[in-house]
CSV table of C-alpha atoms in Angstrom, one decimal:
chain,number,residue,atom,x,y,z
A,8,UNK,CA,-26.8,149.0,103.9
A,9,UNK,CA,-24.4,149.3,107.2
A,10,UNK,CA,-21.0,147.9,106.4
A,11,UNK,CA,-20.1,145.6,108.6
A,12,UNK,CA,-17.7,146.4,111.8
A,13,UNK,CA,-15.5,143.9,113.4
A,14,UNK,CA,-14.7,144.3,117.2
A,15,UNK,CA,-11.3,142.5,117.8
A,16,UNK,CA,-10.1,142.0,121.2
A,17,UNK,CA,-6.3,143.1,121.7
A,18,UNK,CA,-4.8,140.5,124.0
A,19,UNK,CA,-1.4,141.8,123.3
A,20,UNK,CA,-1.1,145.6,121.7
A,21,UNK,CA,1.3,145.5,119.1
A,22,UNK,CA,3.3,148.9,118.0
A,23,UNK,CA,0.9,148.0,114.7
A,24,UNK,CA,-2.1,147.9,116.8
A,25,UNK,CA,-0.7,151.4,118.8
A,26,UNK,CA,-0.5,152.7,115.1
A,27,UNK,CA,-3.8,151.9,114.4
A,28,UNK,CA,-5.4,153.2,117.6
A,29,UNK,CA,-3.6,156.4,117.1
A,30,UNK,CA,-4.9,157.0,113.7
A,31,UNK,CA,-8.6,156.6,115.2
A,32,UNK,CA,-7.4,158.5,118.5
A,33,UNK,CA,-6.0,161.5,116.5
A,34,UNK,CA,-9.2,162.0,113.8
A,35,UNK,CA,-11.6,161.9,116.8
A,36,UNK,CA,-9.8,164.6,118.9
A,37,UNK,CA,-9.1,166.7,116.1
A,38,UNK,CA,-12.8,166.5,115.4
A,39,UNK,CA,-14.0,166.7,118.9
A,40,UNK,CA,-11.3,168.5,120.6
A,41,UNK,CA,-9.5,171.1,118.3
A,42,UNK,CA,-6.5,171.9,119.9
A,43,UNK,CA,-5.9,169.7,122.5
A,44,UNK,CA,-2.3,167.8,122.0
A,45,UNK,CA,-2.9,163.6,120.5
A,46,UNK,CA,-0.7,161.3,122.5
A,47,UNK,CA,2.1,160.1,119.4
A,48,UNK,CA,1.8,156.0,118.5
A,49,UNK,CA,5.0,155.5,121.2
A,50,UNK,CA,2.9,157.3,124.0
A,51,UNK,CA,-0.4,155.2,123.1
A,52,UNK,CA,1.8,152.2,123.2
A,53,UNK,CA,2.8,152.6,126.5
A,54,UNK,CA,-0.4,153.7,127.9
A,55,UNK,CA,-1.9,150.9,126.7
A,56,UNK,CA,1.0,148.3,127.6
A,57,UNK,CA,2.6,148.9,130.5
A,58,UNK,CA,0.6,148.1,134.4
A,59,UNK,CA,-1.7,150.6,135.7
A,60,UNK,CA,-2.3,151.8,139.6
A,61,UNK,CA,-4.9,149.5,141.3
A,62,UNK,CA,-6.4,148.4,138.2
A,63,UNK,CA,-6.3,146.3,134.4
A,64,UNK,CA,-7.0,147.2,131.2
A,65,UNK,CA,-9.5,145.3,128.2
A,66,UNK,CA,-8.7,147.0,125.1
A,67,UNK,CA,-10.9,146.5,121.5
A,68,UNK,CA,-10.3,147.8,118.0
A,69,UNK,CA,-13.2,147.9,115.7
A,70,UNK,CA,-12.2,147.6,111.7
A,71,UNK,CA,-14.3,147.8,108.8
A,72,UNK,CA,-14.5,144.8,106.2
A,73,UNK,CA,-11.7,146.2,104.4
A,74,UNK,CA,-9.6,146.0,107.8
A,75,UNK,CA,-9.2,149.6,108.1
A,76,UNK,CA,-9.4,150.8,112.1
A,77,UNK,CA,-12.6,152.6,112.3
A,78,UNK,CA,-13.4,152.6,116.6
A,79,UNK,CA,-11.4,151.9,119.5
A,80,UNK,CA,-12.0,151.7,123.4
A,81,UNK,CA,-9.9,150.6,126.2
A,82,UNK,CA,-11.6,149.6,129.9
A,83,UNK,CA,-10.0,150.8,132.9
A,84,UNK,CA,-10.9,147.9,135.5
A,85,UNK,CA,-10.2,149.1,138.9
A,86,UNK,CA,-9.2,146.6,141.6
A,87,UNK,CA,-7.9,148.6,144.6
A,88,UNK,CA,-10.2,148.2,147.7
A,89,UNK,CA,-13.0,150.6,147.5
A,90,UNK,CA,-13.1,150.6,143.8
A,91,UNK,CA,-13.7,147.0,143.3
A,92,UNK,CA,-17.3,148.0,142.1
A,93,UNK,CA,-16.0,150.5,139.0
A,94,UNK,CA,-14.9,150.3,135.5
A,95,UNK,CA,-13.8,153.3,133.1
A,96,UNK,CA,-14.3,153.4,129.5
A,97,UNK,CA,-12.4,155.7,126.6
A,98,UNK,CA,-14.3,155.0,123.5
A,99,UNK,CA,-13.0,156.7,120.4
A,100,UNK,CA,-14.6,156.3,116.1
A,101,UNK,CA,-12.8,158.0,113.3
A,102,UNK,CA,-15.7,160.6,112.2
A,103,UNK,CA,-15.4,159.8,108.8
A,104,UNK,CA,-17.0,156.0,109.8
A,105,UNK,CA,-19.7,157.4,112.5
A,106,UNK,CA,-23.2,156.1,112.6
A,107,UNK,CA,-22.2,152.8,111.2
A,108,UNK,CA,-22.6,150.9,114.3
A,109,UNK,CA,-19.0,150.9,115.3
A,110,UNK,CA,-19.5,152.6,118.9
A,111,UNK,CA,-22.7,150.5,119.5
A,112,UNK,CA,-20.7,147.4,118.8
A,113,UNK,CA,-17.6,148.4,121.0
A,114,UNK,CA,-19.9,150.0,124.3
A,115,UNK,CA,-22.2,146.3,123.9
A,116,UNK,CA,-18.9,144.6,124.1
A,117,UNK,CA,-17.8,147.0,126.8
A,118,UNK,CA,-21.0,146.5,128.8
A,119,UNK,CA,-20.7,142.7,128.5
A,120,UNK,CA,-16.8,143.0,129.9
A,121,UNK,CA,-18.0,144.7,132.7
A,122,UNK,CA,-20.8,142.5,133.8
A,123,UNK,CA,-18.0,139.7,133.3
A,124,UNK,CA,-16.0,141.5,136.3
A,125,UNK,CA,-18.7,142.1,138.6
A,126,UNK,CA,-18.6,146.0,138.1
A,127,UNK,CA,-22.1,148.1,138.7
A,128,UNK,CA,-20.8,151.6,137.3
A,129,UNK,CA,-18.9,152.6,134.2
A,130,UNK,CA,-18.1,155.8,134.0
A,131,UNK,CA,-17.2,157.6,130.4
A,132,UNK,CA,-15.8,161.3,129.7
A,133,UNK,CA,-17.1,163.3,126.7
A,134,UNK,CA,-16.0,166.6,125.5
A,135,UNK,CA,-19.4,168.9,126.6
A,136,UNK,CA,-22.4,169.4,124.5
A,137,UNK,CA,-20.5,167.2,121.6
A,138,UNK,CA,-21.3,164.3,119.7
A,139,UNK,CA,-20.1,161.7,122.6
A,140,UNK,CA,-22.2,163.5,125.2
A,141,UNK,CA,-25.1,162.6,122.4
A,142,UNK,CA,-24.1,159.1,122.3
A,143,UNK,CA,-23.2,158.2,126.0
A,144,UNK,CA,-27.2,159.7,127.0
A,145,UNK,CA,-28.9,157.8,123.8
A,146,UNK,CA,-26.6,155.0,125.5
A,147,UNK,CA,-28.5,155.1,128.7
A,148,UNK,CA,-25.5,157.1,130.8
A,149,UNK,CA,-26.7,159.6,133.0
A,150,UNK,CA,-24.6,163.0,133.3
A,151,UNK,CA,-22.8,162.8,137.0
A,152,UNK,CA,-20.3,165.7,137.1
A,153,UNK,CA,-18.8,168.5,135.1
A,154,UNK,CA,-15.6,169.1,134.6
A,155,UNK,CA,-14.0,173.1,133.6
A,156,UNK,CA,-10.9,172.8,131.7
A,157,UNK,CA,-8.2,175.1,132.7
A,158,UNK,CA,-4.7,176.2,130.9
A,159,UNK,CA,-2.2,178.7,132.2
A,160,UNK,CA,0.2,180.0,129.8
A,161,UNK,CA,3.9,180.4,131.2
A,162,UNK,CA,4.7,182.6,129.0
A,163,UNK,CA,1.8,185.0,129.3
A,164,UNK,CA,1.5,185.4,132.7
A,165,UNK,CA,2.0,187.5,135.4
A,166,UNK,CA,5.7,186.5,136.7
A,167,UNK,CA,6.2,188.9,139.4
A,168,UNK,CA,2.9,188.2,140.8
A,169,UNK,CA,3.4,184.6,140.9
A,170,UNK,CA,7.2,184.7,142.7
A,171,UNK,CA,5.5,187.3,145.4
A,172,UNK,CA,3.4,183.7,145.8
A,173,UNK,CA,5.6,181.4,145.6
A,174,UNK,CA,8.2,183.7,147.9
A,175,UNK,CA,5.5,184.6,150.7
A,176,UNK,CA,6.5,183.1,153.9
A,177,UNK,CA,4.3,180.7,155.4
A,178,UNK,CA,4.8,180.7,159.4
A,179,UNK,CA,5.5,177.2,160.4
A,180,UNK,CA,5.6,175.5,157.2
A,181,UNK,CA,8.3,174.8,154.6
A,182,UNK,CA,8.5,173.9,150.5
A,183,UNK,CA,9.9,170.7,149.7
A,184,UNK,CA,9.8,168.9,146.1
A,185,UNK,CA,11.1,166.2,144.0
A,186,UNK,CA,11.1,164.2,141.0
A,187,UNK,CA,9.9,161.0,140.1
A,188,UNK,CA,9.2,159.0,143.5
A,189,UNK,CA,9.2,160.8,147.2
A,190,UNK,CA,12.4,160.0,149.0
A,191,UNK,CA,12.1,157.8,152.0
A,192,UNK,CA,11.8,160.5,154.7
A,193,UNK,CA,8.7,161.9,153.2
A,194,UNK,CA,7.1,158.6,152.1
A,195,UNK,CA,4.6,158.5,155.0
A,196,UNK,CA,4.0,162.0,155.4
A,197,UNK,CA,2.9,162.1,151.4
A,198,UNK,CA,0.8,159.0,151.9
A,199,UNK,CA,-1.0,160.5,154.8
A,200,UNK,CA,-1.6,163.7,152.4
A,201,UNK,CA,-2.4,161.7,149.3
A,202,UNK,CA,-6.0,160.6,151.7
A,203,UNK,CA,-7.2,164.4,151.3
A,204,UNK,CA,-8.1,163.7,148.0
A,205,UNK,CA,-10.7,161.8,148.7
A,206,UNK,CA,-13.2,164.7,149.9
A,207,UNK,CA,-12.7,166.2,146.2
A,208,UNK,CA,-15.9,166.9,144.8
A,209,UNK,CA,-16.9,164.0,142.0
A,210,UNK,CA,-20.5,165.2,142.0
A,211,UNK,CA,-22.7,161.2,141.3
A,212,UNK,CA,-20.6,159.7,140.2
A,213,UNK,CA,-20.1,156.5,142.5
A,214,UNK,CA,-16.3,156.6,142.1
A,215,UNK,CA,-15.8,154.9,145.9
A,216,UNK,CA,-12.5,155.7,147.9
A,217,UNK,CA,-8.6,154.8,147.9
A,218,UNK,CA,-6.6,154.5,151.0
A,219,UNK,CA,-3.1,155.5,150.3
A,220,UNK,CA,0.0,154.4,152.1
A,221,UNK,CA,3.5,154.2,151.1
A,222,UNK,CA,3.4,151.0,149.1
A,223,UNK,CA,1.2,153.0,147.0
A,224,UNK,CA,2.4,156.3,146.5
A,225,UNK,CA,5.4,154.4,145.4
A,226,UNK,CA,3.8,152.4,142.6
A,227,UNK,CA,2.6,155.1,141.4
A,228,UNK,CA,5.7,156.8,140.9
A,229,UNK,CA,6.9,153.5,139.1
A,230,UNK,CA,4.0,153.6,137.1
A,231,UNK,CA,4.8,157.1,135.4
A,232,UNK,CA,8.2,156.0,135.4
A,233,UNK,CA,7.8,153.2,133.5
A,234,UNK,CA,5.6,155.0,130.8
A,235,UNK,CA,8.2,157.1,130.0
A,236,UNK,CA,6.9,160.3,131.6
A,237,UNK,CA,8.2,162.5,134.4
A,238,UNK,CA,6.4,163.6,137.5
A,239,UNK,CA,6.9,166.3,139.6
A,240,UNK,CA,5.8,167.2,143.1
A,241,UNK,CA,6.3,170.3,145.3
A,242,UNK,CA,4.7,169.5,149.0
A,243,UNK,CA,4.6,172.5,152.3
A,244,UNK,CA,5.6,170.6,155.3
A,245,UNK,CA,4.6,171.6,158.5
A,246,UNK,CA,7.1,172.0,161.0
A,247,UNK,CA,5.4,168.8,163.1
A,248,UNK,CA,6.9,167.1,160.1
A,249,UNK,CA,3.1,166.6,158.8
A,250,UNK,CA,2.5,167.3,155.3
A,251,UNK,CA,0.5,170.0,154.7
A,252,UNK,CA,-0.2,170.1,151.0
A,253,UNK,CA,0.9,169.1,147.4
A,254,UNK,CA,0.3,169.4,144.0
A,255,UNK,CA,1.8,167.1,141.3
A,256,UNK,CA,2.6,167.8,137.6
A,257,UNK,CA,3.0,165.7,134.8
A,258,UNK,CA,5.2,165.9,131.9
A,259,UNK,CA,4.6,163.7,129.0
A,260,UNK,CA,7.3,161.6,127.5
A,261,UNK,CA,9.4,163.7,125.2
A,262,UNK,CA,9.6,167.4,125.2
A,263,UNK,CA,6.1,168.1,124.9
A,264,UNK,CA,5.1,172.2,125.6
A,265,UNK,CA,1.7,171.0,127.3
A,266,UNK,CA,1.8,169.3,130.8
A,267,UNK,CA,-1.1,167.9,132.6
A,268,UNK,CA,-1.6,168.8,136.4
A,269,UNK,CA,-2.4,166.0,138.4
A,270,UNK,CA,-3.3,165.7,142.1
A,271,UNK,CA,-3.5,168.9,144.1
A,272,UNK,CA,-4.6,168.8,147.8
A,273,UNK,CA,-4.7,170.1,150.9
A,274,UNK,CA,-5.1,168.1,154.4
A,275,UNK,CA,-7.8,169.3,156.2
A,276,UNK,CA,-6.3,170.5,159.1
A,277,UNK,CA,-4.0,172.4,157.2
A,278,UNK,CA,-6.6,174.8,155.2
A,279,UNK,CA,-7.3,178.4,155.0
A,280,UNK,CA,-4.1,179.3,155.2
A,281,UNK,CA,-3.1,179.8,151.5
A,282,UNK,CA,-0.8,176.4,151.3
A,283,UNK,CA,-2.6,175.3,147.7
A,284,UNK,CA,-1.7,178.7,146.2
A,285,UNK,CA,1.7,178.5,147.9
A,286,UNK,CA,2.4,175.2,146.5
A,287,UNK,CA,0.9,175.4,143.1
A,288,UNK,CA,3.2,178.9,142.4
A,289,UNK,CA,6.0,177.0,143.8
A,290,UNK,CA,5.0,175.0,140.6
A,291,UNK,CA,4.8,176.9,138.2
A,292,UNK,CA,8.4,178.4,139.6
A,293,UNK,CA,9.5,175.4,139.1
A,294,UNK,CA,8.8,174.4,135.8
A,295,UNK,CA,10.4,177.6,134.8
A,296,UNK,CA,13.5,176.4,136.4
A,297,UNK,CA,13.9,173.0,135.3
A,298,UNK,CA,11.7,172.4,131.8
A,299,UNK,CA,11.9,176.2,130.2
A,300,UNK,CA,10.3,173.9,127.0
A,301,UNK,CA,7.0,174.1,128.8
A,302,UNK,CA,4.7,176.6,128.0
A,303,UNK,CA,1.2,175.4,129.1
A,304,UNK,CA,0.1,173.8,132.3
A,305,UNK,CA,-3.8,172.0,131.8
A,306,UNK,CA,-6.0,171.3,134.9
A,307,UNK,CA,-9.4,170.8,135.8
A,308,UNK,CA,-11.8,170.9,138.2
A,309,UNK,CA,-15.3,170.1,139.0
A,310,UNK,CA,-17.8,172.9,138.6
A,311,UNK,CA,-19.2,173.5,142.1
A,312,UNK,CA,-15.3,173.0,143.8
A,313,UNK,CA,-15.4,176.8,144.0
A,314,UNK,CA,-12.1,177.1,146.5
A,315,UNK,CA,-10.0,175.1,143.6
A,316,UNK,CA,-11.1,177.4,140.4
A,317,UNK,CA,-10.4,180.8,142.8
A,318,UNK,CA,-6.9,179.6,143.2
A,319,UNK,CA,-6.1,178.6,139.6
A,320,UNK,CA,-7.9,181.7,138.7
A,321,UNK,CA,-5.8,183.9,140.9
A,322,UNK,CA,-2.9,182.3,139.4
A,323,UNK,CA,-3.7,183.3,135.8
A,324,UNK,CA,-5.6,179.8,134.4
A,325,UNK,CA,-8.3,180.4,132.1
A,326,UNK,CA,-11.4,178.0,130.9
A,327,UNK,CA,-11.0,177.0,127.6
A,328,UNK,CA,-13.4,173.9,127.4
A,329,UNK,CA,-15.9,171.9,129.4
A,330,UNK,CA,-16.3,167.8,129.7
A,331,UNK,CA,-18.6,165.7,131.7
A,332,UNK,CA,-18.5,162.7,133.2
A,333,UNK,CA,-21.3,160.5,132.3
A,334,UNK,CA,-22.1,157.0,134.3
A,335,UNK,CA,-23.8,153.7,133.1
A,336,UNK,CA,-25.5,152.1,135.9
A,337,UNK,CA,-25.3,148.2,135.1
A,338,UNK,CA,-27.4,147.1,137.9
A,339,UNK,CA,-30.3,148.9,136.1
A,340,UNK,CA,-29.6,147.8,132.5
């Protein structure tokens, strides 16, 4: 006989329920994904709490009879203009209470919140060739992109080389950085930049378009901010006072040795001339600098974007695992 699972709607997540969800969180990872860092109960708190870029969050927790937490999953609803059509699911059950129903329960609940806002595409992430990529295709996703995980270790790699990148002069362009939210004089410029992400390579998944400006580049910044974690950026300015290029970092709450890179981009106009390597070694020079505790930097990148692995590669990343993005198409279900 299957025991029976509850689904329980979190209207408001309490530090208990950010307990809870951890506990699931942290089995399933350490099943899943050996090795890769579990967000702490504070962290999962505040992801789950505090407001989100263009979007809001459902979030579920799945107990067995005996109340224990057995399943979780959270929906990312996106609301900015050009994404009004998406939704984004994590979905995690503890292994020791798999094949119970738990997951079917929480993706039919899923499904049904999604239909409730109107959205045609869900898209999921599972660790490749593991036991969520089973689930999400017996579950009637489709795989839309693949995604190589890369980490660079600061304390392994090639220093000199990377200085003689960071250092190399750049005719008509500058380095520029800061912390947390981009001062005035750069808002626009950034915003303008930011739009280059939008010809990154998301192979079919329908993930739509964002049109940045300054309002937004600025809640974003507030966003991290408000979770309790630090971001970096490190832009080349062009001497039309255009900006070039970027790349962002991440550093969790806390002191943790693993951050996360987030956006980097070039503008179109501004390619082949080196300015992603440029920036991202101005980076890691950086980090060195200012947050000696870190010792890994995480990235990834789609498959096929060929240009983006040759620079990480070049400055020392390595593969170390492999997701995929898998998407349920709700008009067809």
């Amino acid at each position: 006989m299957t025991p029976s699972v509850h689904v329980n709607p979190l209207q408001r997540v309490s530090a208990a329920d950010a307990v809870a969800w951890h506990q699931v969180v942290a089995a399933s990872t350490a099943h899943d994904l050996p090795g890769v860092p579990t967000p702490d109960p504070g962290q999962i708190h505040a992801q789950l709490t505090k407001p989100s870029l263009g979007s809001h969050r459902l979030t579920w927790l799945a107990t067995a009879a005996d109340g224990r937490p057995v399943g979780v999953a959270a929906l990312r609803v996106f609301t900015s203009a050009g994404q009004e059509h998406l939704a984004e699911l994590e979905l995690h059950v503890d292994p020791a209470h798999r094949r119970m129903g738990a997951g079917s329960r929480l993706l039919s609940t899923v499904v049904a919140a999604c239909r409730t806002e109107n959205r045609r595409s869900l898209i999921a992430t599972a660790a490749a060739d593991g036991p969520g990529e089973v689930f999400s295709e017996r579950s009637g996703f489709r795989r839309a992109l693949t995604l190589d995980h890369l980490m660079l270790r600061l304390d392994g790699s090639d220093t000199d080389g990377l200085l003689r990148i960071a250092d190399a002069e750049h005719p008509g362009y500058r380095l520029t950085g800061w912390t947390g939210t981009v001062p005035d004089g750069l808002a626009a410029a950034f915003a303008a930049a930011k739009n280059a992400m939008n010809d990154m390579p998301v192979g079919d998944l329908d993930y739509g378009s964002v049109a940045w400006d300054v309002d937004r580049v600025r809640a974003m910044a507030a966003v991290v901010a408000d979770r309790g974690d630090t971001l970096l950026t490190v832009a080349a300015v062009h001497d039309d006072g255009t900006m070039a290029g970027y790349t962002e970092i991440l550093i969790p709450q806390g002191s943790a040795p693993r951050v996360q890179q987030y956006d980097t981009a070039v503008v179109p106009a501004h390619r082949g001339h080196g300015l992603g390597l440029w920036v991202k070694a101005a980076m890691v020079r950086r980090l060195r600098d200012e947050h000696p505790g870190v010792v890994e930097i995480e990235t990834d990148n789609a498959d096929d974007n060929v240009h983006m692995l040759a620079v990480n590669h070049r400055l020392g990343f390595r593969s170390y695992r492999r997701t995929r993005e898998f998407q349920l198409d709700l008009s067809a279900t």
